[in-house]
Every structure is written in structure tokens, then in C-alpha cells.
mmCIF file of C-alpha atoms and ligand atoms in Angstrom:
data_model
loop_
_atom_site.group_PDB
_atom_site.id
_atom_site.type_symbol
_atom_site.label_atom_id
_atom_site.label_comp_id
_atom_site.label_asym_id
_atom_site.label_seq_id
_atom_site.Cartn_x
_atom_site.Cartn_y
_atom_site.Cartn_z
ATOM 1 C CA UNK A 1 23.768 -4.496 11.905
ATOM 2 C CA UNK A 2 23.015 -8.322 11.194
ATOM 3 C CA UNK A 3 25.920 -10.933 12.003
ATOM 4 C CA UNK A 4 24.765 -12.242 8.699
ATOM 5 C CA UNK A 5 25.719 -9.333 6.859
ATOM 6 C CA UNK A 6 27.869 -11.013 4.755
ATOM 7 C CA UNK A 7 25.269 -13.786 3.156
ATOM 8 C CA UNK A 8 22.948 -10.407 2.808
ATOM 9 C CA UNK A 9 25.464 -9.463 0.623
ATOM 10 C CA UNK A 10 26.105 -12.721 -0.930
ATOM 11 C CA UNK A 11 22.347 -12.184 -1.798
ATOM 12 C CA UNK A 12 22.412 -8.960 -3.401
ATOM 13 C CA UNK A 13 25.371 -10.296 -5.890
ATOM 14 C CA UNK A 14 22.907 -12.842 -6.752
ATOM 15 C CA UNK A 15 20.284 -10.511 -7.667
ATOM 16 C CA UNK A 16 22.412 -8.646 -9.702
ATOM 17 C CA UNK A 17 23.855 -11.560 -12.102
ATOM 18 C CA UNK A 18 20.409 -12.734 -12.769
ATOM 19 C CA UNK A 19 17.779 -11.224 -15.126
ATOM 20 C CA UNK A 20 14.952 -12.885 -13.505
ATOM 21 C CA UNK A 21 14.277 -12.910 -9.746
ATOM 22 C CA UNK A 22 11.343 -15.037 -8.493
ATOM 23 C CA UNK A 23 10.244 -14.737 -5.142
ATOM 24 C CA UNK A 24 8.161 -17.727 -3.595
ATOM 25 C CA UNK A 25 6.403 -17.064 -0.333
ATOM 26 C CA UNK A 26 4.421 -20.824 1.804
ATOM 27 C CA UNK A 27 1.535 -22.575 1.402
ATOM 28 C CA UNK A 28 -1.267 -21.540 3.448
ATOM 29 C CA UNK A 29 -0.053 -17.926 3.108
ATOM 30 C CA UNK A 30 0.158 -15.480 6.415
ATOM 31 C CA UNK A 31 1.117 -11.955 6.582
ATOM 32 C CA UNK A 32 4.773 -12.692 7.210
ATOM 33 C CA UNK A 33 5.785 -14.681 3.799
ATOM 34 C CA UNK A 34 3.089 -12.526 1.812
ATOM 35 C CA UNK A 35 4.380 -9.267 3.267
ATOM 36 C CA UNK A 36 8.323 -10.565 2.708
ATOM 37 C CA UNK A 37 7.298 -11.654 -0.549
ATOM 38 C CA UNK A 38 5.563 -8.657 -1.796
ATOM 39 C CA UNK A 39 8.209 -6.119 -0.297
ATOM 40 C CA UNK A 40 11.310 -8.060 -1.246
ATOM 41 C CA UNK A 41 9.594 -7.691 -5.079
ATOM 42 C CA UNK A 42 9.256 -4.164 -4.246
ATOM 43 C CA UNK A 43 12.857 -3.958 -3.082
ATOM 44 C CA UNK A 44 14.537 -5.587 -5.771
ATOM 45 C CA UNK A 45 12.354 -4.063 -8.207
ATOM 46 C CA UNK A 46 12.466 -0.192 -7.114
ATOM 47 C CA UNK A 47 16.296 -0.936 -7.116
ATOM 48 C CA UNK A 48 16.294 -2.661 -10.549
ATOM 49 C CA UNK A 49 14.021 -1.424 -12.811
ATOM 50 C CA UNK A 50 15.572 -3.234 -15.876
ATOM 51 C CA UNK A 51 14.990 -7.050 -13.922
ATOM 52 C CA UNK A 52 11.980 -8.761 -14.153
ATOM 53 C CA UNK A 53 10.694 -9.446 -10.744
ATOM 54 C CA UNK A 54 7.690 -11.923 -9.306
ATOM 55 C CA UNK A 55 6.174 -12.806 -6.475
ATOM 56 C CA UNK A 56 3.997 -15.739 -6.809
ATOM 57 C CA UNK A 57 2.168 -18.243 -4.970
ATOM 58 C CA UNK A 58 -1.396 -18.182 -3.157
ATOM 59 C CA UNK A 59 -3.406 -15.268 -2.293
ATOM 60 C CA UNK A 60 -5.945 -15.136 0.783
ATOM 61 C CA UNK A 61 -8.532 -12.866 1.146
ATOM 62 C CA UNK A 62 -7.486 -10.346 3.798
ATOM 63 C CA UNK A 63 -4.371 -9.867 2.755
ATOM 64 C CA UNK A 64 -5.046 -8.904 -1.095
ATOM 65 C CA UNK A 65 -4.783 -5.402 0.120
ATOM 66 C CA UNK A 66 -1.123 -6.001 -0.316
ATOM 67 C CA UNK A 67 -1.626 -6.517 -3.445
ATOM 68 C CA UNK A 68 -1.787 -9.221 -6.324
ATOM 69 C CA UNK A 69 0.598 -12.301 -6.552
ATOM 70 C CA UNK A 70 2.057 -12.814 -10.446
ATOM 71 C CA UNK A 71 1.342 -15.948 -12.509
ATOM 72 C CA UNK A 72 4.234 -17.123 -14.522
ATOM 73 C CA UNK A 73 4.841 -19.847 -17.262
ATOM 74 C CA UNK A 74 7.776 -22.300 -16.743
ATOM 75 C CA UNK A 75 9.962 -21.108 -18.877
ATOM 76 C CA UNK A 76 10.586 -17.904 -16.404
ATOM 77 C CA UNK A 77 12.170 -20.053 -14.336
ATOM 78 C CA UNK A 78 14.908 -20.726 -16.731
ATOM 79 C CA UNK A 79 18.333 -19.096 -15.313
ATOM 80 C CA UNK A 80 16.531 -17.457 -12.693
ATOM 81 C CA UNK A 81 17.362 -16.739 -9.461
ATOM 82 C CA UNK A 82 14.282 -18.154 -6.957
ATOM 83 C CA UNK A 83 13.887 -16.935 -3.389
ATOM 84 C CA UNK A 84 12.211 -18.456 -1.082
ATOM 85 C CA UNK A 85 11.100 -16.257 2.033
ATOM 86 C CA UNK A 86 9.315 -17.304 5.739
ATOM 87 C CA UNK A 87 9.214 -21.441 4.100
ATOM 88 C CA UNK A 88 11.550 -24.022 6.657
ATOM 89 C CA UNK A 89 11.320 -26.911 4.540
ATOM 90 C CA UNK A 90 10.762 -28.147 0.372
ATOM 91 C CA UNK A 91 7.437 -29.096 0.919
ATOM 92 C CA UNK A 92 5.890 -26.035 2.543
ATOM 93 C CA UNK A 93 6.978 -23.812 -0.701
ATOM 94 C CA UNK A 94 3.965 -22.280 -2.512
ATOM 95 C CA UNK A 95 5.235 -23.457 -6.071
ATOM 96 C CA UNK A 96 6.509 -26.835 -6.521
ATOM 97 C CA UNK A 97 8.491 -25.038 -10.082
ATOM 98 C CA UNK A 98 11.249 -23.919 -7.424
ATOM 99 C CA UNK A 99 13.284 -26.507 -8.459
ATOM 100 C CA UNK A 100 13.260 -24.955 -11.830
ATOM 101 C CA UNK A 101 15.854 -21.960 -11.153
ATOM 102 C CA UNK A 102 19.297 -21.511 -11.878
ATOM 103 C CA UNK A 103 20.044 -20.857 -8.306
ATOM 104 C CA UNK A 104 17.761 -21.163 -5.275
ATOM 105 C CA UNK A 105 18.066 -18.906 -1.714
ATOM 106 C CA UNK A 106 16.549 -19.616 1.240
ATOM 107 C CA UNK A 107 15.482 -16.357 3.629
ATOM 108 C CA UNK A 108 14.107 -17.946 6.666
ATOM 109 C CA UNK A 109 13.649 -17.768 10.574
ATOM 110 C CA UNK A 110 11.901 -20.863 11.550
ATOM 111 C CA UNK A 111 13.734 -23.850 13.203
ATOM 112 C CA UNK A 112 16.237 -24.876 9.909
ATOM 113 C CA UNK A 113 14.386 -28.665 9.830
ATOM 114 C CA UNK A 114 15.586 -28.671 5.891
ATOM 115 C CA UNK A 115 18.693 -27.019 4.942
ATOM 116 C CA UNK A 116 18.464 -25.962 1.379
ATOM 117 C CA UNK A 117 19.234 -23.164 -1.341
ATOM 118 C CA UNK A 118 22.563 -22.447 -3.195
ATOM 119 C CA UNK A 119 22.365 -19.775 -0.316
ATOM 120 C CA UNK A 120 20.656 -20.421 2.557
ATOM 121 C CA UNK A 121 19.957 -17.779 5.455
ATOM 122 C CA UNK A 122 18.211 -18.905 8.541
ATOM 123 C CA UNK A 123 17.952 -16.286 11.096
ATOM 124 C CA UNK A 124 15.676 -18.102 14.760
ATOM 125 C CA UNK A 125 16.196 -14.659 16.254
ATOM 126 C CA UNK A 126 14.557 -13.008 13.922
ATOM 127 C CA UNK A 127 10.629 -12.915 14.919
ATOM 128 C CA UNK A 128 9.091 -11.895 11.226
ATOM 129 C CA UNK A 129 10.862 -13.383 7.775
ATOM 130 C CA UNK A 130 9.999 -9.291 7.371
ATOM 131 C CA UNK A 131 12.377 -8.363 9.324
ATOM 132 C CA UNK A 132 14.953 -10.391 7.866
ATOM 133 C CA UNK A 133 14.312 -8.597 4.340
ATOM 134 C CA UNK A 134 15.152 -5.528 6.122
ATOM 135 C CA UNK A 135 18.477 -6.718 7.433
ATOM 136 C CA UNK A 136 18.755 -7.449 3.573
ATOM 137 C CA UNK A 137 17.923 -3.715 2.750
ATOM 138 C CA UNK A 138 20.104 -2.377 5.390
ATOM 139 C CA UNK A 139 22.921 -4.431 4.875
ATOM 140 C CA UNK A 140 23.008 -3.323 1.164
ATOM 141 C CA UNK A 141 22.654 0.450 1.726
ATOM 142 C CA UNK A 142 23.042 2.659 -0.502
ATOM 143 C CA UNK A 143 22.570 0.536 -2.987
ATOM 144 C CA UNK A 144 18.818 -0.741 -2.212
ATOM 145 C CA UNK A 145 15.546 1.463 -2.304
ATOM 146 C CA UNK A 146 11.880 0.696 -1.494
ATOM 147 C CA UNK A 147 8.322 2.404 -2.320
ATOM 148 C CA UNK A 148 6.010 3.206 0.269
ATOM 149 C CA UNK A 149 3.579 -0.428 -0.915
ATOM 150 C CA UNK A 150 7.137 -1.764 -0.408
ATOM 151 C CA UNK A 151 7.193 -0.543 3.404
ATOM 152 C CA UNK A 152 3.832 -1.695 3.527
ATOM 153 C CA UNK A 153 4.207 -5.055 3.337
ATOM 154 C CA UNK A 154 7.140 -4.988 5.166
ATOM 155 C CA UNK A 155 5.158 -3.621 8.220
ATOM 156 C CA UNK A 156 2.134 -5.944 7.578
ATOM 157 C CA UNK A 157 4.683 -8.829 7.965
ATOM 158 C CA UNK A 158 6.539 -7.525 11.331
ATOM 159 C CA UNK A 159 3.321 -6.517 12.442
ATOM 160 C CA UNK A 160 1.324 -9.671 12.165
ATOM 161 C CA UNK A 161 4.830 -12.511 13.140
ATOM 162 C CA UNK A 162 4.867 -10.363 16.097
ATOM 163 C CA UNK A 163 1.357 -10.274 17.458
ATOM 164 C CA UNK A 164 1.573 -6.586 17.484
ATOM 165 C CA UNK A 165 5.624 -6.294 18.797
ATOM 166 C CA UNK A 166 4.163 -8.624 21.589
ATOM 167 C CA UNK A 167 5.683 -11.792 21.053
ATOM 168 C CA UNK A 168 9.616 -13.336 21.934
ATOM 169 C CA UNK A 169 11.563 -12.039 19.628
ATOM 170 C CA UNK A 170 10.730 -8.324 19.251
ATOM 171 C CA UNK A 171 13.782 -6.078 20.054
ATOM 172 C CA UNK A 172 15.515 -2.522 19.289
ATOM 173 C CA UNK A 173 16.279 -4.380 15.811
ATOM 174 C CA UNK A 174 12.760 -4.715 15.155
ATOM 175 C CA UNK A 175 11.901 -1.087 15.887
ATOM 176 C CA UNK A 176 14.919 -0.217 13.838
ATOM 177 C CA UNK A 177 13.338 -1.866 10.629
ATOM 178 C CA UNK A 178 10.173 -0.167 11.360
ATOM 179 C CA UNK A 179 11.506 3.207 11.762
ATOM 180 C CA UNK A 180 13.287 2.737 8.354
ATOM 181 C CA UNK A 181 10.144 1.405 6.721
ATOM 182 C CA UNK A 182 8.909 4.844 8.286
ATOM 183 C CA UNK A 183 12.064 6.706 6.278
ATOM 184 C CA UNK A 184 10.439 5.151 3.219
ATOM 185 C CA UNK A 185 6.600 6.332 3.056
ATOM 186 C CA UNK A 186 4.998 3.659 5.618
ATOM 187 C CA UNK A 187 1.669 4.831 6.065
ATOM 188 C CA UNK A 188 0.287 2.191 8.857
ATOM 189 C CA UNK A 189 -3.412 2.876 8.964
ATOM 190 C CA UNK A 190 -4.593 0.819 5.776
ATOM 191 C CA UNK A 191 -2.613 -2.022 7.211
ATOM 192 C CA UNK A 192 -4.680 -1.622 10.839
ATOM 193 C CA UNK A 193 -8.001 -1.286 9.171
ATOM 194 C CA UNK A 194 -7.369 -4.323 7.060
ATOM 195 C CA UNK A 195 -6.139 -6.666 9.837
ATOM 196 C CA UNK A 196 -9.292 -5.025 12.175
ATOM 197 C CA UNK A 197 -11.863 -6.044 9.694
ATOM 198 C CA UNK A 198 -13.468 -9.168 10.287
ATOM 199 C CA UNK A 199 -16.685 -11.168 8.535
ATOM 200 C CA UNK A 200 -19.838 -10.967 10.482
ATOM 201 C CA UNK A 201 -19.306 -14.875 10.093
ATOM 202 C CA UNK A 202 -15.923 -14.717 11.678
ATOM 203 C CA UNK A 203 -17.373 -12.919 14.605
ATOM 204 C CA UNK A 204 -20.075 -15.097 14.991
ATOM 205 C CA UNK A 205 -17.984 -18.118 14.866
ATOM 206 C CA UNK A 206 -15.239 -16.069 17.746
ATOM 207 C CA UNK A 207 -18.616 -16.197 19.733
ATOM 208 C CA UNK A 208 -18.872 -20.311 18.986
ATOM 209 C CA UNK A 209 -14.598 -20.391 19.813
ATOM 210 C CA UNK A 210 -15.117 -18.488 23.407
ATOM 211 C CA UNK A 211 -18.111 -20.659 24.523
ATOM 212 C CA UNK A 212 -16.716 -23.631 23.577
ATOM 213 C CA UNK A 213 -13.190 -24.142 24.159
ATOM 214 C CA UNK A 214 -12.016 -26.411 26.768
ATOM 215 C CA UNK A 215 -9.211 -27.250 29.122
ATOM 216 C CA UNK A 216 -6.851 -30.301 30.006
ATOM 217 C CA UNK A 217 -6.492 -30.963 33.792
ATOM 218 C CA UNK A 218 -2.745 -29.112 34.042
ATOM 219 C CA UNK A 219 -3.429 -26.226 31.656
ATOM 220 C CA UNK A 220 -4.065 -26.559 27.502
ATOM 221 C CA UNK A 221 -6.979 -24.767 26.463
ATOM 222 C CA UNK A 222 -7.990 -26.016 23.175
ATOM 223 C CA UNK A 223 -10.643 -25.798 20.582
ATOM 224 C CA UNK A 224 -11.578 -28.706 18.004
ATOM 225 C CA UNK A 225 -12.924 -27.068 14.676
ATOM 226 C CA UNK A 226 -14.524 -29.695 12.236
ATOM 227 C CA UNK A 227 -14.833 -29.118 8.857
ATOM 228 C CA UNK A 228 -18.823 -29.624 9.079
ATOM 229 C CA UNK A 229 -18.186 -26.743 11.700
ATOM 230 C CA UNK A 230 -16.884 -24.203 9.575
ATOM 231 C CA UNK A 231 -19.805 -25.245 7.247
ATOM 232 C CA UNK A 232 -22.452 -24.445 9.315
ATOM 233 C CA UNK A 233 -20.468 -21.139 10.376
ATOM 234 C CA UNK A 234 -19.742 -20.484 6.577
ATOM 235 C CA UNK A 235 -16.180 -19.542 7.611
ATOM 236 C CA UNK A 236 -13.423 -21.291 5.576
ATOM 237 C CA UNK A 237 -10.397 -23.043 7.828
ATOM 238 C CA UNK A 238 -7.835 -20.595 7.326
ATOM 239 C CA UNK A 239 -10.721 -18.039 8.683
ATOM 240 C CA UNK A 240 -11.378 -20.068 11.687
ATOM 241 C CA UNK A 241 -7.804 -20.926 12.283
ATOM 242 C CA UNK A 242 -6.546 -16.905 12.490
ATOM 243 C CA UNK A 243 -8.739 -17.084 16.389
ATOM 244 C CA UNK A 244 -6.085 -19.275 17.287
ATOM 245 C CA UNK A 245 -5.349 -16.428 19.782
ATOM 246 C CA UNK A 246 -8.506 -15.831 21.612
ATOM 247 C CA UNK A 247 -7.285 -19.266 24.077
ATOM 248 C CA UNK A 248 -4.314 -16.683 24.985
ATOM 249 C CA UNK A 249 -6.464 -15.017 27.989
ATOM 250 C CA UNK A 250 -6.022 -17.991 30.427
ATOM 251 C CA UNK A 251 -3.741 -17.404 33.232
ATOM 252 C CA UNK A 252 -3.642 -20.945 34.327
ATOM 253 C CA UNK A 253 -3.038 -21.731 30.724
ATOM 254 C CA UNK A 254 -0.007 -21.296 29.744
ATOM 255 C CA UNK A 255 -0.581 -23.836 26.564
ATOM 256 C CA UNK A 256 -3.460 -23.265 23.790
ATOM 257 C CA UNK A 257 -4.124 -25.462 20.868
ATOM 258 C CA UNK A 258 -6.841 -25.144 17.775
ATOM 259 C CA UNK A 259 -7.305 -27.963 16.415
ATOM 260 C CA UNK A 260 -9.059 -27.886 12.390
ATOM 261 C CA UNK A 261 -9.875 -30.560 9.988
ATOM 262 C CA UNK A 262 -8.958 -30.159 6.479
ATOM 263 C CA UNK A 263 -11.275 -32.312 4.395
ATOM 264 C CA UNK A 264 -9.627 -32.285 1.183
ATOM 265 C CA UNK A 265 -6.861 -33.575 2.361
ATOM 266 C CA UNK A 266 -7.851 -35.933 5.404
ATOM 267 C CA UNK A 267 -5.788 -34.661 7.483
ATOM 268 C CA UNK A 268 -6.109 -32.621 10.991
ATOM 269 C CA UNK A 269 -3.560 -30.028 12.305
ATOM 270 C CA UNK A 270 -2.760 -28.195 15.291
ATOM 271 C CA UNK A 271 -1.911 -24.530 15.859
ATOM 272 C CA UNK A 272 -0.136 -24.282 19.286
ATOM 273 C CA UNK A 273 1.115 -21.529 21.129
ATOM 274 C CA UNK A 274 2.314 -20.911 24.625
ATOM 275 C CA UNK A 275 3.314 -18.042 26.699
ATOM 276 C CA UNK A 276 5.814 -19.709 28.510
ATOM 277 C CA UNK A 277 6.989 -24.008 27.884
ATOM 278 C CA UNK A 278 8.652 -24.585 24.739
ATOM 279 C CA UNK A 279 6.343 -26.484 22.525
ATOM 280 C CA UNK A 280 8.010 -27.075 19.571
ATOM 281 C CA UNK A 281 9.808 -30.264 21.167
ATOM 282 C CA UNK A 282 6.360 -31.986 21.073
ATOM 283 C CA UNK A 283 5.321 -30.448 17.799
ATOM 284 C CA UNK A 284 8.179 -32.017 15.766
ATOM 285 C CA UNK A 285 7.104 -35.385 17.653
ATOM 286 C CA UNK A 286 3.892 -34.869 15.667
ATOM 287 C CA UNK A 287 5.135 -34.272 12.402
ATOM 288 C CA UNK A 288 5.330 -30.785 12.443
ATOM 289 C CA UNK A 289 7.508 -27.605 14.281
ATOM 290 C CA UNK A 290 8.325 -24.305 14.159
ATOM 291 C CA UNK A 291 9.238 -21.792 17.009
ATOM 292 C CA UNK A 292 9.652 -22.706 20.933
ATOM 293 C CA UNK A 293 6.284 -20.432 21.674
ATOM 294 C CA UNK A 294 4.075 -20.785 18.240
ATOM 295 C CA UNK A 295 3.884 -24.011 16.496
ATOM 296 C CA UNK A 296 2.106 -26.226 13.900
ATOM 297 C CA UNK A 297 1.542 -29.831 13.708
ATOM 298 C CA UNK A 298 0.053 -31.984 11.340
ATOM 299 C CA UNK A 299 -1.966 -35.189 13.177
ATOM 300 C CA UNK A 300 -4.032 -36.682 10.264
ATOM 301 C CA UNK A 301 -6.928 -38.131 12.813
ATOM 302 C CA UNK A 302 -8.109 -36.764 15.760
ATOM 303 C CA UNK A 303 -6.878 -39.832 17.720
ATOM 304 C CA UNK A 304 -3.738 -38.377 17.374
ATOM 305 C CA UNK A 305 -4.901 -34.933 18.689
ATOM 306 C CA UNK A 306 -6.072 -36.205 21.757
ATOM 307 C CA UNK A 307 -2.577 -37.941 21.785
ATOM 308 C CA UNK A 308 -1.076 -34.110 21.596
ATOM 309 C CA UNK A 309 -3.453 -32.598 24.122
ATOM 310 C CA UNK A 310 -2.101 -35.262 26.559
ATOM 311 C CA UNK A 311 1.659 -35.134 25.228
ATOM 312 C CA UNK A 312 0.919 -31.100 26.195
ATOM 313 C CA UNK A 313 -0.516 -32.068 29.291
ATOM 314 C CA UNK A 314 2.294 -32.943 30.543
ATOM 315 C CA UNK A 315 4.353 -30.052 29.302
ATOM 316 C CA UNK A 316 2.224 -28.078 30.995
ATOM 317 C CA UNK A 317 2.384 -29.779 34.411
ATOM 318 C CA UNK A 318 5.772 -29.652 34.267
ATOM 319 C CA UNK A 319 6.226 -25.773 33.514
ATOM 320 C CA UNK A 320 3.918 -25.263 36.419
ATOM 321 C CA UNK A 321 5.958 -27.587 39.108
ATOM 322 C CA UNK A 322 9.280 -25.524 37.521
ATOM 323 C CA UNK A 323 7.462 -22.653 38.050
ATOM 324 C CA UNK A 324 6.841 -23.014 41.875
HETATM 325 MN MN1 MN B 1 7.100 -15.870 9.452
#
């Protein structure tokens, strides 16, 4: 049982005085908001067949096996009820018609930087936005159902916030949603063999990532990816950002950092992750945040990534002296 039971259930009233539900996932999309997205459609849906239900927003290649996002005029938006799942502030949301809704809900688990939403549930304990949408379904039984796609996404969410079950976070709660994503039809293996598969680009460019990388004196391993990189690799920067986890190997690294260039918009951002120092103190010093072991920042020149790597430095150093 959730503690937030109640605003699970403030939730489901929601759903159930509006005709329209519209469900808006982040830019940038990963498995988590995709896979809350798509199964909280499923949810609602399966339970309502008489509601019109979407899920819109951007789609990325290796996750269309989720299936497709909906595309929807403005005029849906009128009196409808918007959700927005895995998406800690305004800016981040996938559609900027959000604003457009009758009332507006916020399902999140990231640091609550920007409170918003008529209701707002922000759950840090929570390691997937996935698993939160199960603490919806469970907190709502009997009255909610799912279809096995449904579970599907679900899983694909938990599975890929997680790293696997490996990362903080994972408890008996998050088994708990899996087994009952089991009660209803999971079948796991297309979700494996679609998060296995890989470009022969991708490889090749995991090959560039693990020659390459490099390490500050007390312990960041990092990786700068330039656009012109990713050109000559042919992988896009959403590709090349998903090896943010191959720097995890170090054990005298207890910080990693991939650094990529986004040319359209000028600006360069950080993925950083650590296995033990909480990073998300220096990440919202750099415009961005997060969670205390996996966070994003956004730098806009590489100046101010070498200012990170050295802010992280330090970080580091100190972990290590607390550590001894
Ligand atoms: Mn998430």
C-alpha cells in the first residue's frame, strides 16, 4: 500500500468526471515516461471503454515496440483532464498544449523543482514513474484493469528507471508491481529482445566510448560526444547518450559523466550518475537535477563542462576521504 493512497484516489475521481483523458509523457522520451504513458492509456482505457484516451508526445526508435503515440487537434484538450507522468518541471513536458485542459495532474518521482497540477503527486521513493502508475492501479482495485500491452509497458518502464532492479530505489514494492503486471499477461521476452538490440553503429561507437573515455584526478570518468562525432559514427545523440552506463565499471570511480552536444539547439548537457556521492546538489548548480545517483544538466558550452568535471572533482575527493 502507497501512503499516497488517498491522491491515487483523488486521481481516479478525476478520470471518471472527465470524457477526455490525455496523457503527456517528457521530452527526450525514455522508457520510464513512454512506458507510464502508454500503460496508464491502457489502464484507463481497459477500465473505461466509453472515454477517449491519448497518449501523446515524441516517439524514439527503440521503444516503438510499445507502440504508437496519438496525434490530437486542440480542441481535445477542451474540458479534458491532462496527465502528466515521469516530467519534474513545465518545460520538460512533451506538448506545450498542456495548458489547454480543464484540469492538469502531475504523476512524478523526480526531485519536485516545479510544483504544479490541480493534483500533483510526487513520489522520490519511487525509482520508475512506472511504478507509481501501479500504486495508481492498486490503490483503485477492483475498480481498475489492464491488458497484457498494458503490463508491458509498465515493465519496460520499471525495468529500464531501474537499470535492471539494480539501482537505489528498488524494493519489495517494486517486485510487488511486477508480480501484478505478471497477474495481468506480462510476457517479458519482447521487452528483453528490444532493449538487447543495438545498431551495428551503436556498437561501433560503444567501441569509440570504451577507448576513449577519460578520468579526473579524484575519480569522474567522463566521455565528451560532439555532434560532428555522432556524425561520423552515424549514431543520433539520444543513441550515443543511452552508453551513458558503460563509465559504471570503474571502481575508483565512483562519478561518471557523458557529456553530448546538441547542435540545434547550441547547447551541451551532461548525463551523470554515481554509485555512491549525491550528485544532484551540483547538477541543480548547473541548471539542471534530478535524483541523488542519476542526473542531468544542461551547460550550453563546454567551458562550463569542464567547470562540472571539476565541481565533480571535488565531490568525488570528498566521498573518498569520507569513505576512509
Ligand atoms: Mn522516470
Amino acid at each position: 500500500m502507497s501512503a499516497l493512497n488517498g491522491l491515487y484516489q483523488d486521481v481516479y475521481q478525476a478520470i471518471t468526471t472527465h470524457k477526455t483523458i490525455i496523457i503527456i509523457p517528457h521530452q527526450r522520451p525514455d522508457g520510464d515516461c513512454l512506458g507510464s504513458a502508454i500503460g496508464l492509456k491502457d489502464i484507463i482505457q481497459t477500465s473505461f471503454p466509453d472515454k477517449h484516451v491519448y497518449a501523446i508526445g515524441e516517439e524514439t526508435g527503440y521503444l516503438k515496440f510499445l507502440g504508437s503515440l496519438d496525434v490530437i487537434e486542440d480542441e481535445v484538450f477542451k474540458d479534458a483532464c491532462v496527465i502528466a507522468v515521469d516530467t519534474a518541471n513545465q518545460e520538460r513536458m512533451a506538448d506545450p498544449r498542456y495548458t489547454l485542459g480543464k484540469t492538469l495532474i502531475k504523476i512524478d518521482h523526480h526531485i519536485n523543482i516545479d510544483s504544479y497540477g490541480d493534483i500533483e503527486i510526487v513520489d522520490t521513493s519511487s525509482p520508475a514513474a512506472a511504478q507509481m502508475i501501479m500504486d495508481f492501479y492498486t490503490a483503485n482495485q477492483p475498480h481498475l484493469s489492464m491488458s497484457p500491452s498494458g503490463a508491458q509497458a509498465l515493465f519496460t518502464g520499471i525495468l529500464t528507471d531501474t537499470g535492471r532492479f539494480k539501482y537505489d530505489g528498488v524494493s519489495e514494492r517494486t517486485f510487488l508491481a511486477v508480480a501484478a503486471l505478471y497477474q495481468n499477461g506480462l510476457d517479458p521476452k519482447p521487452v528483453y529482445a528490444a532493449l538487447e538490440v543495438m545498431s551495428e553503429a551503436l556498437i561501433r561507437f560503444k567501441g569509440y566510448v570504451l577507448l576513449n573515455y577519460q578520468k579526473t584526478e579524484h575519480g569522474v570518468a567522463y566521455i565528451k560526444i560532439t555532434k560532428a562525432l555522432c556524425d561520423e559514427f552515424n549514431v543520433s545523440t539520444e543513441e550515443a547518450s543511452s552508453l551513458v552506463n558503460e563509465l559504471s565499471h570503474f571502481e575508483d570511480a565512483p562519478i561518471w559523466v557523458l557529456f553530448n552536444e546538441y547542435e540545434d539547439e547550441k547547447v551541451v548537457r551532461a548525463r551523470i550518475r554515481s554509485k555512491g556521492p549525491n550528485i544532484s546538489i551540483t547538477a541543480n548548480a548547473f541548471n539542471g537535477g534530478g535524483h541523488a545517483k542519476a542526473s542531468g544538466a544542461n551547460l550550453g558550452t563546454w567551458d562550463v563542462a569542464d567547470q562540472l568535471l571539476t565541481a565533480l572533482n571535488e565531490v568525488a575527493s570528498t566521498y573518498k576521504s569520507e569513505e576512509k
